[in-house]
Amino acid sequence: MPKLIASGARKHVVIMGAGPAGLTAAYELMKHDVPVMVVERDPHQVGGLARTVEHNGYRFDIGGHRFFSKNQEVEDLWTEILGDEMLTRGRMSRIYYRGRFFAYPIKAVNALWNLGPVEAARCLASYTWARIHPVRDPKTLEDWVRNQFGWRLFSIFFRTYTEKVWGISTKELSADWAAQRIKSLDLWVVLRTALLPHRKAKGRGEIVTTLIDRFRYPRRGPGQMWERVAEIAAERGQPVLLGRAVSAISHDRGEVTSITTTDAAGATETFSGSHFVSSIPIRELVARLDPPAPAAVRQAADNLGYRDFVSIALMINRAEVFPDNWIYIHDPGVRVGRIQNFKNWSPDMVPDQSKTCLGLEYFCFEGDGLWSAKDADLIQLAKEELERLGICAATEVFDGVVVRQRKAYPVYDDDYQANVNVVRDYLARALPNLYLAGRNGMHKYNNQDHSMMTALLVARKIATGSALDPWKVNADAVYHEDIKVGERDVTGRLVPERVSAS
């Protein structure tokens, strides 16, 4: 028989997932003296996609997590949690293409020099043509980016990398992805910022995030932030329960009544509550509803796609390998998509300053050849590709470890929004005490700060009855590689003037 943990008559919130969204919701609810219970599938650590993994003293992200937000409340929350442990770091990133490194954000002189005068002229001509003859009402990512940059720049700087990330043609990706993630960066902004004097932005809402040259980062990696929140919860008698995978979500008479979790040994526990917050993937959430959701809702959830991720951390017997925080690999001759240099994020990510730890990121689908390959074979692949790219010799690598991440990226295909809407409408109507938050919880390709803001609004809705809609947080949200000014921020504040960052 499962163990039943009762909640009592007062508000009691059960949170599924201990990533940035789940733990932010818990942190905010504790401020309102609302009891919480957080369950997490990972048996060892919290943080979800923003966790920090340690191997023989070397610490590394599952992807790089730059701490910068247009939302001052989120920035203040990071400071509140970690204080002086938040470092301020210089940002350097480049694109590797055809054996050359291009500065990113793009710098006009660097780009022109690397492309050469003939190709640069072709790119400018292609951009001009695209602006004069745009694709009307673009539906695909390819059409949208072509309108913004021209076909040649799209082919050079977007297509190869994007198809590595998503594993499908840019013709199959929705324009929504580009509109959310790169909507505000266009070639004229890049050139103007690179070539012309510009005044300093007055507020965070004015900053074009692509162009920032400094960001914050926890001294021991992003997981340090969420490990600290879990410690605070434990200190208040509400510890995060690790190693609990959600196996059933029971509901009756129009509300969720409890969830059941299963650990690695098959033991089950049932947690009841008055309100429930989910940051687990929508597809998994709907599949675990008991009784089952209507067939149309189950089908919509099953139709949602995800892209998975393999991170291979290699330890290099060299103090300095390259100066960047990360490098985008646009070269189609290798499978790696991005390389992180964790020592350049924070020196404390490596235990020995005479060594370096690189993270090579490979995008895949769970169960495909890359995902299923043996760890030793993946480490060998990463070593060979580092050498092929001219970054270091394979013989300089003295250790390595592989981390697989399921459902790292919600896929924005043609039908994703319609499918999300079917699920969302059903839950709002049939199970109003179940709230969704975060990247996978809402099937939105959110950054960490946007996931946190959705969780803050959900927590306040539960605790105070706030009418703010967490689904509107990302209505104008933009990628951390670009932001356009003159928008309404997540707090509803209108940024009245379009300016560029210094």
Coordinates of C-alpha atoms in Angstrom, one line a residue:
M1 CA 0.0 0.0 0.0
P2 CA 1.3 3.5 -0.8
K3 CA 2.2 5.8 2.1
L4 CA -0.4 8.6 2.4
I5 CA 0.9 12.0 3.6
A6 CA -2.1 14.2 4.5
S7 CA -2.0 17.9 4.1
G8 CA -4.5 19.3 6.6
A9 CA -7.3 21.8 6.0
R10 CA -5.1 24.9 5.2
K11 CA -3.4 25.6 1.9
H12 CA -0.7 23.1 1.2
V13 CA 1.1 23.2 -2.2
V14 CA 2.7 20.2 -3.8
I15 CA 5.3 21.1 -6.5
M16 CA 6.4 18.7 -9.2
G17 CA 10.0 19.4 -10.2
A18 CA 12.9 21.1 -8.4
G19 CA 14.3 23.2 -11.2
P20 CA 14.3 27.0 -11.3
A21 CA 10.5 27.2 -11.7
G22 CA 9.6 24.7 -9.0
L23 CA 12.1 26.0 -6.5
T24 CA 11.2 29.6 -7.2
A25 CA 7.5 28.8 -6.5
A26 CA 8.5 27.1 -3.3
Y27 CA 10.7 30.0 -2.2
E28 CA 7.9 32.5 -2.8
L29 CA 5.2 30.4 -1.1
M30 CA 7.4 30.0 2.0
K31 CA 7.6 33.8 2.2
H32 CA 3.8 33.8 2.4
D33 CA 3.9 31.0 5.1
V34 CA 2.2 28.5 2.7
P35 CA 3.5 25.0 3.4
V36 CA 5.1 23.3 0.4
M37 CA 6.2 19.9 -0.6
V38 CA 8.6 19.6 -3.6
V39 CA 9.3 16.3 -5.3
E40 CA 12.1 15.8 -7.8
R41 CA 12.9 12.8 -10.0
D42 CA 16.7 13.3 -9.9
P43 CA 18.0 11.1 -7.0
H44 CA 21.0 13.3 -6.3
Q45 CA 20.5 17.0 -6.9
V46 CA 18.2 19.9 -7.5
G47 CA 18.3 22.5 -10.3
G48 CA 16.8 20.6 -13.3
L49 CA 18.3 22.1 -16.5
A50 CA 20.1 24.6 -14.4
R51 CA 21.9 22.1 -12.1
T52 CA 25.6 21.9 -11.8
V53 CA 27.3 18.5 -12.0
E54 CA 30.6 17.7 -10.3
H55 CA 33.1 15.1 -11.5
N56 CA 36.4 14.6 -9.7
G57 CA 36.2 18.2 -8.4
Y58 CA 35.4 19.7 -11.8
R59 CA 32.0 21.5 -11.9
F60 CA 30.0 22.1 -15.1
D61 CA 26.6 23.3 -16.3
I62 CA 24.1 21.4 -18.4
G63 CA 24.5 24.2 -21.0
G64 CA 25.8 27.6 -19.9
H65 CA 23.4 29.7 -17.7
R66 CA 24.1 33.4 -18.0
F67 CA 22.4 35.3 -15.2
F68 CA 21.0 38.5 -16.7
S69 CA 17.5 39.7 -16.8
K70 CA 15.5 42.7 -17.9
N71 CA 13.4 42.1 -14.9
Q72 CA 14.9 43.8 -11.8
E73 CA 12.8 41.7 -9.5
V74 CA 14.5 38.5 -10.7
E75 CA 17.9 40.1 -10.5
D76 CA 17.2 41.2 -6.9
L77 CA 16.0 37.6 -6.1
W78 CA 19.3 36.2 -7.3
T79 CA 21.1 38.6 -5.0
E80 CA 18.8 37.8 -2.1
I81 CA 19.5 34.1 -2.4
L82 CA 23.3 34.1 -3.0
G83 CA 24.6 37.6 -2.1
D84 CA 28.3 37.9 -2.6
E85 CA 28.5 34.4 -4.1
M86 CA 27.2 36.0 -7.3
L87 CA 30.1 37.0 -9.5
T88 CA 30.2 39.6 -12.2
R89 CA 31.8 38.2 -15.3
G90 CA 33.0 39.5 -18.6
R91 CA 31.3 38.0 -21.6
M92 CA 33.1 36.7 -24.7
S93 CA 31.6 34.3 -27.3
R94 CA 32.4 33.6 -30.9
I95 CA 31.0 31.6 -33.9
Y96 CA 33.3 29.0 -35.5
Y97 CA 32.6 28.8 -39.3
R98 CA 34.8 27.5 -42.1
G99 CA 37.9 27.5 -40.0
R100 CA 37.5 31.0 -38.8
F101 CA 36.2 32.6 -35.6
F102 CA 33.6 35.3 -35.9
A103 CA 32.9 37.6 -32.9
Y104 CA 29.4 37.2 -31.4
P105 CA 27.6 39.5 -31.1
I106 CA 28.7 40.2 -34.6
K107 CA 31.3 43.0 -35.0
A108 CA 31.3 44.6 -38.4
V109 CA 35.0 44.8 -39.0
N110 CA 35.6 41.3 -37.7
A111 CA 32.8 39.9 -39.9
L112 CA 33.8 41.7 -43.0
W113 CA 37.4 40.6 -42.6
N114 CA 36.5 37.0 -42.1
L115 CA 33.9 36.8 -44.8
G116 CA 36.0 38.7 -47.3
P117 CA 34.9 41.7 -49.3
V118 CA 33.0 39.7 -52.0
E119 CA 31.0 37.5 -49.6
A120 CA 30.3 40.6 -47.3
A121 CA 29.0 42.5 -50.3
R122 CA 26.8 39.5 -51.3
C123 CA 25.4 39.3 -47.7
L124 CA 24.5 43.0 -47.7
A125 CA 22.9 42.7 -51.1
S126 CA 21.0 39.7 -49.9
Y127 CA 19.8 41.6 -46.8
T128 CA 18.7 44.5 -48.9
W129 CA 16.7 42.3 -51.3
A130 CA 15.1 40.5 -48.3
R131 CA 14.0 43.9 -46.8
I132 CA 12.6 45.1 -50.1
H133 CA 10.9 41.7 -51.0
P134 CA 10.0 40.1 -47.7
V135 CA 8.1 36.8 -47.3
R136 CA 4.6 37.9 -46.4
D137 CA 3.3 36.4 -43.2
P138 CA 6.2 34.1 -42.5
K139 CA 5.2 30.8 -41.0
T140 CA 8.6 29.0 -40.7
L141 CA 11.8 29.9 -39.0
E142 CA 13.6 29.9 -42.3
D143 CA 11.2 32.5 -43.8
W144 CA 11.3 34.7 -40.7
V145 CA 15.1 34.8 -40.4
R146 CA 15.5 35.3 -44.1
N147 CA 13.3 38.4 -43.8
Q148 CA 15.5 39.8 -40.9
F149 CA 18.9 39.0 -42.3
G150 CA 18.8 37.9 -45.9
W151 CA 19.3 34.5 -47.3
R152 CA 23.1 34.4 -47.3
L153 CA 23.5 35.5 -43.7
F154 CA 20.8 33.0 -42.7
S155 CA 22.7 30.2 -44.4
I156 CA 26.0 31.2 -42.8
F157 CA 25.0 32.1 -39.3
F158 CA 21.7 30.4 -38.6
R159 CA 20.8 27.3 -40.7
T160 CA 23.6 24.9 -39.8
Y161 CA 23.5 25.6 -36.1
T162 CA 19.7 25.7 -35.8
E163 CA 19.4 22.4 -37.6
K164 CA 22.0 20.9 -35.2
V165 CA 20.0 22.1 -32.2
W166 CA 16.6 20.9 -33.4
G167 CA 17.4 17.9 -35.7
I168 CA 14.8 19.1 -38.2
S169 CA 14.8 21.4 -41.2
T170 CA 14.4 25.1 -40.5
K171 CA 11.4 24.8 -42.9
E172 CA 9.7 22.7 -40.2
L173 CA 10.3 25.0 -37.3
S174 CA 7.7 27.5 -36.4
A175 CA 8.5 31.2 -36.9
D176 CA 7.3 31.6 -33.3
W177 CA 10.7 30.3 -32.2
A178 CA 12.5 33.0 -34.0
A179 CA 10.0 35.6 -33.0
Q180 CA 10.5 34.7 -29.3
R181 CA 14.2 34.1 -29.3
I182 CA 15.8 36.4 -31.9
K183 CA 12.9 38.7 -32.7
S184 CA 14.7 41.9 -31.9
L185 CA 18.0 41.6 -33.5
D186 CA 18.3 42.7 -37.1
L187 CA 21.3 43.4 -39.3
W188 CA 20.9 47.2 -39.0
V189 CA 21.0 47.1 -35.2
V190 CA 24.1 45.0 -35.3
L191 CA 25.9 47.3 -37.8
R192 CA 24.7 50.4 -36.0
T193 CA 25.9 49.2 -32.7
A194 CA 29.3 48.1 -34.1
L195 CA 30.0 51.2 -36.1
L196 CA 28.2 54.2 -34.6
P197 CA 28.5 55.9 -31.2
H198 CA 25.5 55.2 -28.9
R199 CA 24.5 56.3 -25.5
K200 CA 24.3 54.1 -22.5
A201 CA 21.0 52.6 -21.8
K202 CA 19.2 54.1 -18.8
G203 CA 17.4 50.9 -17.5
R204 CA 17.4 47.2 -17.8
G205 CA 14.4 47.3 -20.1
E206 CA 16.3 49.2 -22.7
I207 CA 19.2 46.8 -22.9
V208 CA 19.7 44.8 -26.1
T209 CA 20.7 41.7 -24.3
T210 CA 22.8 40.3 -27.2
L211 CA 25.1 43.3 -26.8
I212 CA 25.8 43.1 -23.1
D213 CA 29.4 42.4 -22.3
R214 CA 29.0 41.5 -18.6
F215 CA 26.7 39.2 -16.7
R216 CA 26.4 37.6 -13.3
Y217 CA 27.1 34.0 -12.4
P218 CA 27.2 32.0 -9.2
R219 CA 30.8 31.3 -8.0
R220 CA 30.2 27.5 -8.1
G221 CA 27.8 27.3 -11.0
P222 CA 24.1 27.8 -11.5
G223 CA 23.3 24.8 -9.4
Q224 CA 24.6 26.7 -6.4
M225 CA 21.5 29.0 -6.6
W226 CA 19.1 26.1 -6.4
E227 CA 21.1 24.1 -3.9
R228 CA 20.8 27.1 -1.6
V229 CA 17.0 27.4 -2.1
A230 CA 16.7 23.7 -1.2
E231 CA 18.8 24.3 1.9
I232 CA 16.5 27.2 2.9
A233 CA 13.5 24.9 2.4
A234 CA 15.1 22.2 4.6
E235 CA 15.9 24.7 7.3
R236 CA 12.2 25.6 7.4
G237 CA 11.2 22.0 7.7
Q238 CA 10.1 21.6 4.1
P239 CA 12.9 19.6 2.5
V240 CA 12.9 18.8 -1.2
L241 CA 12.3 15.1 -1.7
L242 CA 14.7 13.6 -4.2
G243 CA 14.4 10.5 -6.3
R244 CA 10.6 10.7 -6.6
A245 CA 9.3 10.4 -10.1
V246 CA 5.6 11.4 -10.5
S247 CA 3.7 8.3 -11.5
A248 CA 0.1 9.4 -11.0
I249 CA -1.8 12.6 -10.6
S250 CA -5.2 11.8 -9.0
H251 CA -8.2 14.1 -9.5
D252 CA -11.8 14.0 -8.5
R253 CA -14.8 16.4 -8.9
G254 CA -12.9 19.1 -10.7
E255 CA -9.7 19.3 -8.7
V256 CA -6.4 17.5 -8.3
T257 CA -6.4 15.7 -4.9
S258 CA -3.0 14.1 -4.7
I259 CA 0.1 12.9 -6.6
T260 CA 1.8 9.5 -6.3
T261 CA 5.6 9.2 -6.7
T262 CA 7.8 6.1 -7.3
D263 CA 11.4 5.8 -6.3
A264 CA 14.1 3.7 -7.9
A265 CA 13.3 0.7 -5.7
G266 CA 9.6 0.9 -6.7
A267 CA 8.3 2.3 -3.4
T268 CA 5.4 4.6 -3.7
E269 CA 4.3 7.7 -1.8
T270 CA 1.2 9.7 -2.1
F271 CA 1.1 13.4 -1.4
S272 CA -2.1 15.3 -1.0
G273 CA -2.6 19.0 -1.1
S274 CA -4.9 22.0 -1.8
H275 CA -2.9 23.3 -4.8
F276 CA -0.4 21.7 -7.2
V277 CA 2.3 23.2 -9.4
S278 CA 3.9 21.3 -12.3
S279 CA 7.2 22.1 -14.0
I280 CA 7.5 18.7 -15.5
P281 CA 7.0 18.2 -19.3
I282 CA 3.4 18.7 -20.4
R283 CA 3.4 15.3 -22.2
E284 CA 4.4 13.5 -18.9
L285 CA 1.9 15.5 -16.9
V286 CA -1.1 14.6 -19.0
A287 CA 0.0 11.0 -19.3
R288 CA -0.1 10.6 -15.5
L289 CA -3.6 12.1 -14.9
D290 CA -5.9 9.6 -13.2
P291 CA -8.6 9.3 -14.4
P292 CA -7.2 9.9 -17.9
A293 CA -7.8 13.2 -19.7
P294 CA -10.1 13.1 -22.7
A295 CA -8.6 11.5 -25.8
A296 CA -8.2 14.8 -27.7
V297 CA -6.2 16.2 -24.7
R298 CA -4.0 13.1 -24.5
Q299 CA -3.4 13.3 -28.3
A300 CA -2.4 17.0 -28.1
A301 CA 0.1 16.3 -25.3
D302 CA 1.5 13.3 -27.1
N303 CA 2.0 15.5 -30.2
L304 CA 4.4 17.9 -28.3
G305 CA 8.0 17.3 -29.3
Y306 CA 11.2 17.7 -27.4
R307 CA 14.9 17.8 -28.2
D308 CA 17.3 16.0 -26.0
F309 CA 20.9 16.8 -25.2
V310 CA 24.3 15.2 -24.4
S311 CA 26.9 17.2 -22.6
I312 CA 30.5 15.8 -22.6
A313 CA 32.8 17.5 -20.1
L314 CA 36.5 17.0 -21.0
M315 CA 39.3 18.0 -18.6
I316 CA 42.3 19.5 -20.5
N317 CA 45.9 19.5 -19.3
R318 CA 46.4 23.1 -20.1
A319 CA 45.7 26.4 -18.1
E320 CA 44.3 28.3 -21.1
V321 CA 42.6 26.8 -24.1
F322 CA 40.5 29.7 -25.6
P323 CA 39.4 33.0 -24.0
D324 CA 35.7 32.6 -24.7
N325 CA 32.9 31.7 -22.2
W326 CA 31.4 29.6 -25.0
I327 CA 31.8 29.1 -28.8
Y328 CA 29.0 28.3 -31.3
I329 CA 30.1 25.7 -33.8
H330 CA 28.4 26.3 -37.1
D331 CA 30.8 24.0 -39.0
P332 CA 28.8 21.2 -40.6
G333 CA 31.9 19.0 -40.6
V334 CA 31.5 18.2 -36.8
R335 CA 28.6 17.1 -34.7
V336 CA 29.3 19.3 -31.7
G337 CA 27.0 22.4 -31.6
R338 CA 28.5 24.5 -28.8
I339 CA 31.6 24.4 -26.5
Q340 CA 31.6 25.9 -23.0
N341 CA 34.7 26.9 -21.2
F342 CA 33.6 26.6 -17.6
K343 CA 36.8 28.0 -16.1
N344 CA 36.0 31.3 -17.9
W345 CA 32.5 31.4 -16.3
S346 CA 34.1 31.1 -12.9
P347 CA 37.6 30.0 -11.8
D348 CA 36.1 28.0 -9.0
M349 CA 34.5 25.6 -11.5
V350 CA 37.9 23.9 -11.7
P351 CA 39.9 22.6 -8.7
D352 CA 43.3 23.1 -10.4
Q353 CA 44.0 26.4 -12.2
S354 CA 46.6 24.7 -14.4
K355 CA 43.8 22.7 -16.0
T356 CA 40.7 23.5 -18.0
C357 CA 37.3 21.9 -18.3
L358 CA 35.4 22.2 -21.6
G359 CA 31.8 21.1 -22.1
L360 CA 30.9 19.9 -25.6
E361 CA 27.2 20.0 -26.3
Y362 CA 25.5 17.5 -28.7
F363 CA 21.9 17.8 -29.6
C364 CA 20.0 14.6 -30.2
F365 CA 16.7 12.7 -29.7
E366 CA 16.4 10.2 -26.8
G367 CA 17.1 6.8 -28.2
D368 CA 19.0 7.8 -31.3
G369 CA 22.5 6.7 -32.1
L370 CA 24.2 9.6 -30.3
W371 CA 22.0 9.3 -27.2
S372 CA 22.5 5.5 -27.0
A373 CA 26.3 5.5 -27.7
K374 CA 28.6 4.2 -25.0
D375 CA 30.1 6.9 -22.8
A376 CA 33.7 5.9 -23.8
D377 CA 32.7 6.3 -27.5
L378 CA 31.2 9.7 -26.9
I379 CA 34.3 10.9 -25.0
Q380 CA 36.4 9.7 -27.9
L381 CA 34.2 11.6 -30.4
A382 CA 34.5 14.8 -28.4
K383 CA 38.3 14.5 -28.1
E384 CA 38.6 13.9 -31.9
E385 CA 36.3 16.9 -32.7
L386 CA 38.3 19.2 -30.4
E387 CA 41.4 18.2 -32.4
R388 CA 39.7 18.6 -35.7
L389 CA 38.6 22.1 -34.8
G390 CA 42.2 23.0 -33.8
I391 CA 41.2 23.7 -30.2
C392 CA 43.5 21.2 -28.5
A393 CA 45.2 17.9 -29.2
A394 CA 43.2 14.8 -28.2
T395 CA 46.3 13.7 -26.1
E396 CA 45.8 16.7 -23.8
V397 CA 42.5 15.4 -22.5
F398 CA 43.1 13.4 -19.3
D399 CA 39.5 12.8 -18.1
G400 CA 35.9 13.1 -19.3
V401 CA 32.3 12.4 -18.3
V402 CA 29.0 12.2 -20.1
V403 CA 25.7 13.7 -18.9
R404 CA 22.4 13.0 -20.8
Q405 CA 19.6 15.4 -20.5
R406 CA 16.1 14.4 -21.5
K407 CA 13.6 17.0 -22.8
A408 CA 16.1 19.9 -22.8
Y409 CA 14.2 21.9 -25.4
P410 CA 10.5 22.0 -26.2
V411 CA 10.2 21.9 -30.0
Y412 CA 8.3 24.7 -31.8
D413 CA 6.9 22.9 -34.8
D414 CA 3.9 24.1 -36.8
D415 CA 1.3 22.6 -34.4
Y416 CA 2.9 23.1 -31.0
Q417 CA 0.9 26.2 -30.0
A418 CA -2.4 24.6 -30.9
N419 CA -1.5 21.5 -28.9
V420 CA -0.5 23.5 -25.9
N421 CA -3.7 25.4 -26.1
V422 CA -5.8 22.2 -26.0
V423 CA -4.0 21.1 -22.9
R424 CA -4.0 24.5 -21.3
D425 CA -7.8 25.0 -21.9
Y426 CA -8.6 21.6 -20.5
L427 CA -6.6 22.1 -17.3
A428 CA -8.0 25.5 -16.7
R429 CA -11.5 24.3 -17.1
A430 CA -11.3 20.8 -15.5
L431 CA -8.5 21.1 -12.9
P432 CA -8.2 24.7 -11.8
N433 CA -6.0 23.9 -8.8
L434 CA -3.2 22.6 -11.0
Y435 CA -0.8 25.3 -12.2
L436 CA 1.9 25.1 -14.9
A437 CA 5.2 27.0 -14.7
G438 CA 8.6 27.0 -16.3
R439 CA 10.1 25.8 -19.6
N440 CA 8.8 22.3 -19.8
G441 CA 5.9 23.0 -17.6
M442 CA 4.5 25.4 -20.1
H443 CA 6.3 24.1 -23.2
K444 CA 7.9 27.5 -23.7
Y445 CA 11.5 27.9 -24.7
N446 CA 12.1 30.1 -21.7
N447 CA 15.2 31.4 -20.2
Q448 CA 15.8 30.8 -16.5
D449 CA 14.6 34.3 -15.5
H450 CA 11.4 33.9 -17.5
S451 CA 10.8 30.5 -15.9
M452 CA 11.3 32.1 -12.5
M453 CA 8.8 34.9 -13.2
T454 CA 6.1 32.4 -14.2
A455 CA 6.7 30.6 -11.0
L456 CA 6.5 33.8 -8.9
L457 CA 3.2 34.7 -10.5
V458 CA 1.8 31.2 -9.9
A459 CA 2.9 31.3 -6.3
R460 CA 1.3 34.7 -5.7
K461 CA -1.9 33.5 -7.4
I462 CA -2.1 30.6 -4.9
A463 CA -1.0 32.6 -1.9
T464 CA -2.8 35.9 -2.4
G465 CA -5.3 35.4 -5.2
S466 CA -3.4 37.6 -7.5
A467 CA -5.0 38.0 -11.0
L468 CA -1.7 38.2 -12.9
D469 CA -1.6 35.6 -15.6
P470 CA 1.7 33.6 -15.7
W471 CA 1.0 32.7 -19.3
K472 CA 1.6 36.4 -20.2
V473 CA 5.1 36.5 -18.8
N474 CA 6.6 35.4 -22.1
A475 CA 4.2 37.4 -24.4
D476 CA 7.1 39.8 -25.1
A477 CA 10.0 37.7 -23.7
V478 CA 13.1 37.5 -25.8
Y479 CA 16.2 35.3 -26.0
H480 CA 19.3 36.1 -23.9
E481 CA 21.2 36.6 -27.1
D482 CA 19.0 39.5 -28.2
I483 CA 16.4 42.0 -26.9
K484 CA 14.7 44.8 -28.7
V485 CA 13.8 47.9 -26.8
G486 CA 10.5 49.7 -26.9
E487 CA 8.6 46.7 -25.6
R488 CA 6.4 46.1 -22.6
D489 CA 8.4 44.1 -19.9
V490 CA 7.1 41.2 -17.8
T491 CA 6.0 43.6 -15.1
G492 CA 3.8 45.4 -17.6
R493 CA 6.1 48.5 -17.7
L494 CA 6.3 50.1 -21.2
V495 CA 9.8 50.9 -22.3
P496 CA 9.1 54.1 -24.3
E497 CA 12.2 54.5 -26.4
R498 CA 14.3 52.3 -28.6
V499 CA 17.9 52.6 -27.8
S500 CA 20.9 50.3 -27.9
A501 CA 23.2 49.2 -25.0
S502 CA 26.7 50.4 -24.6

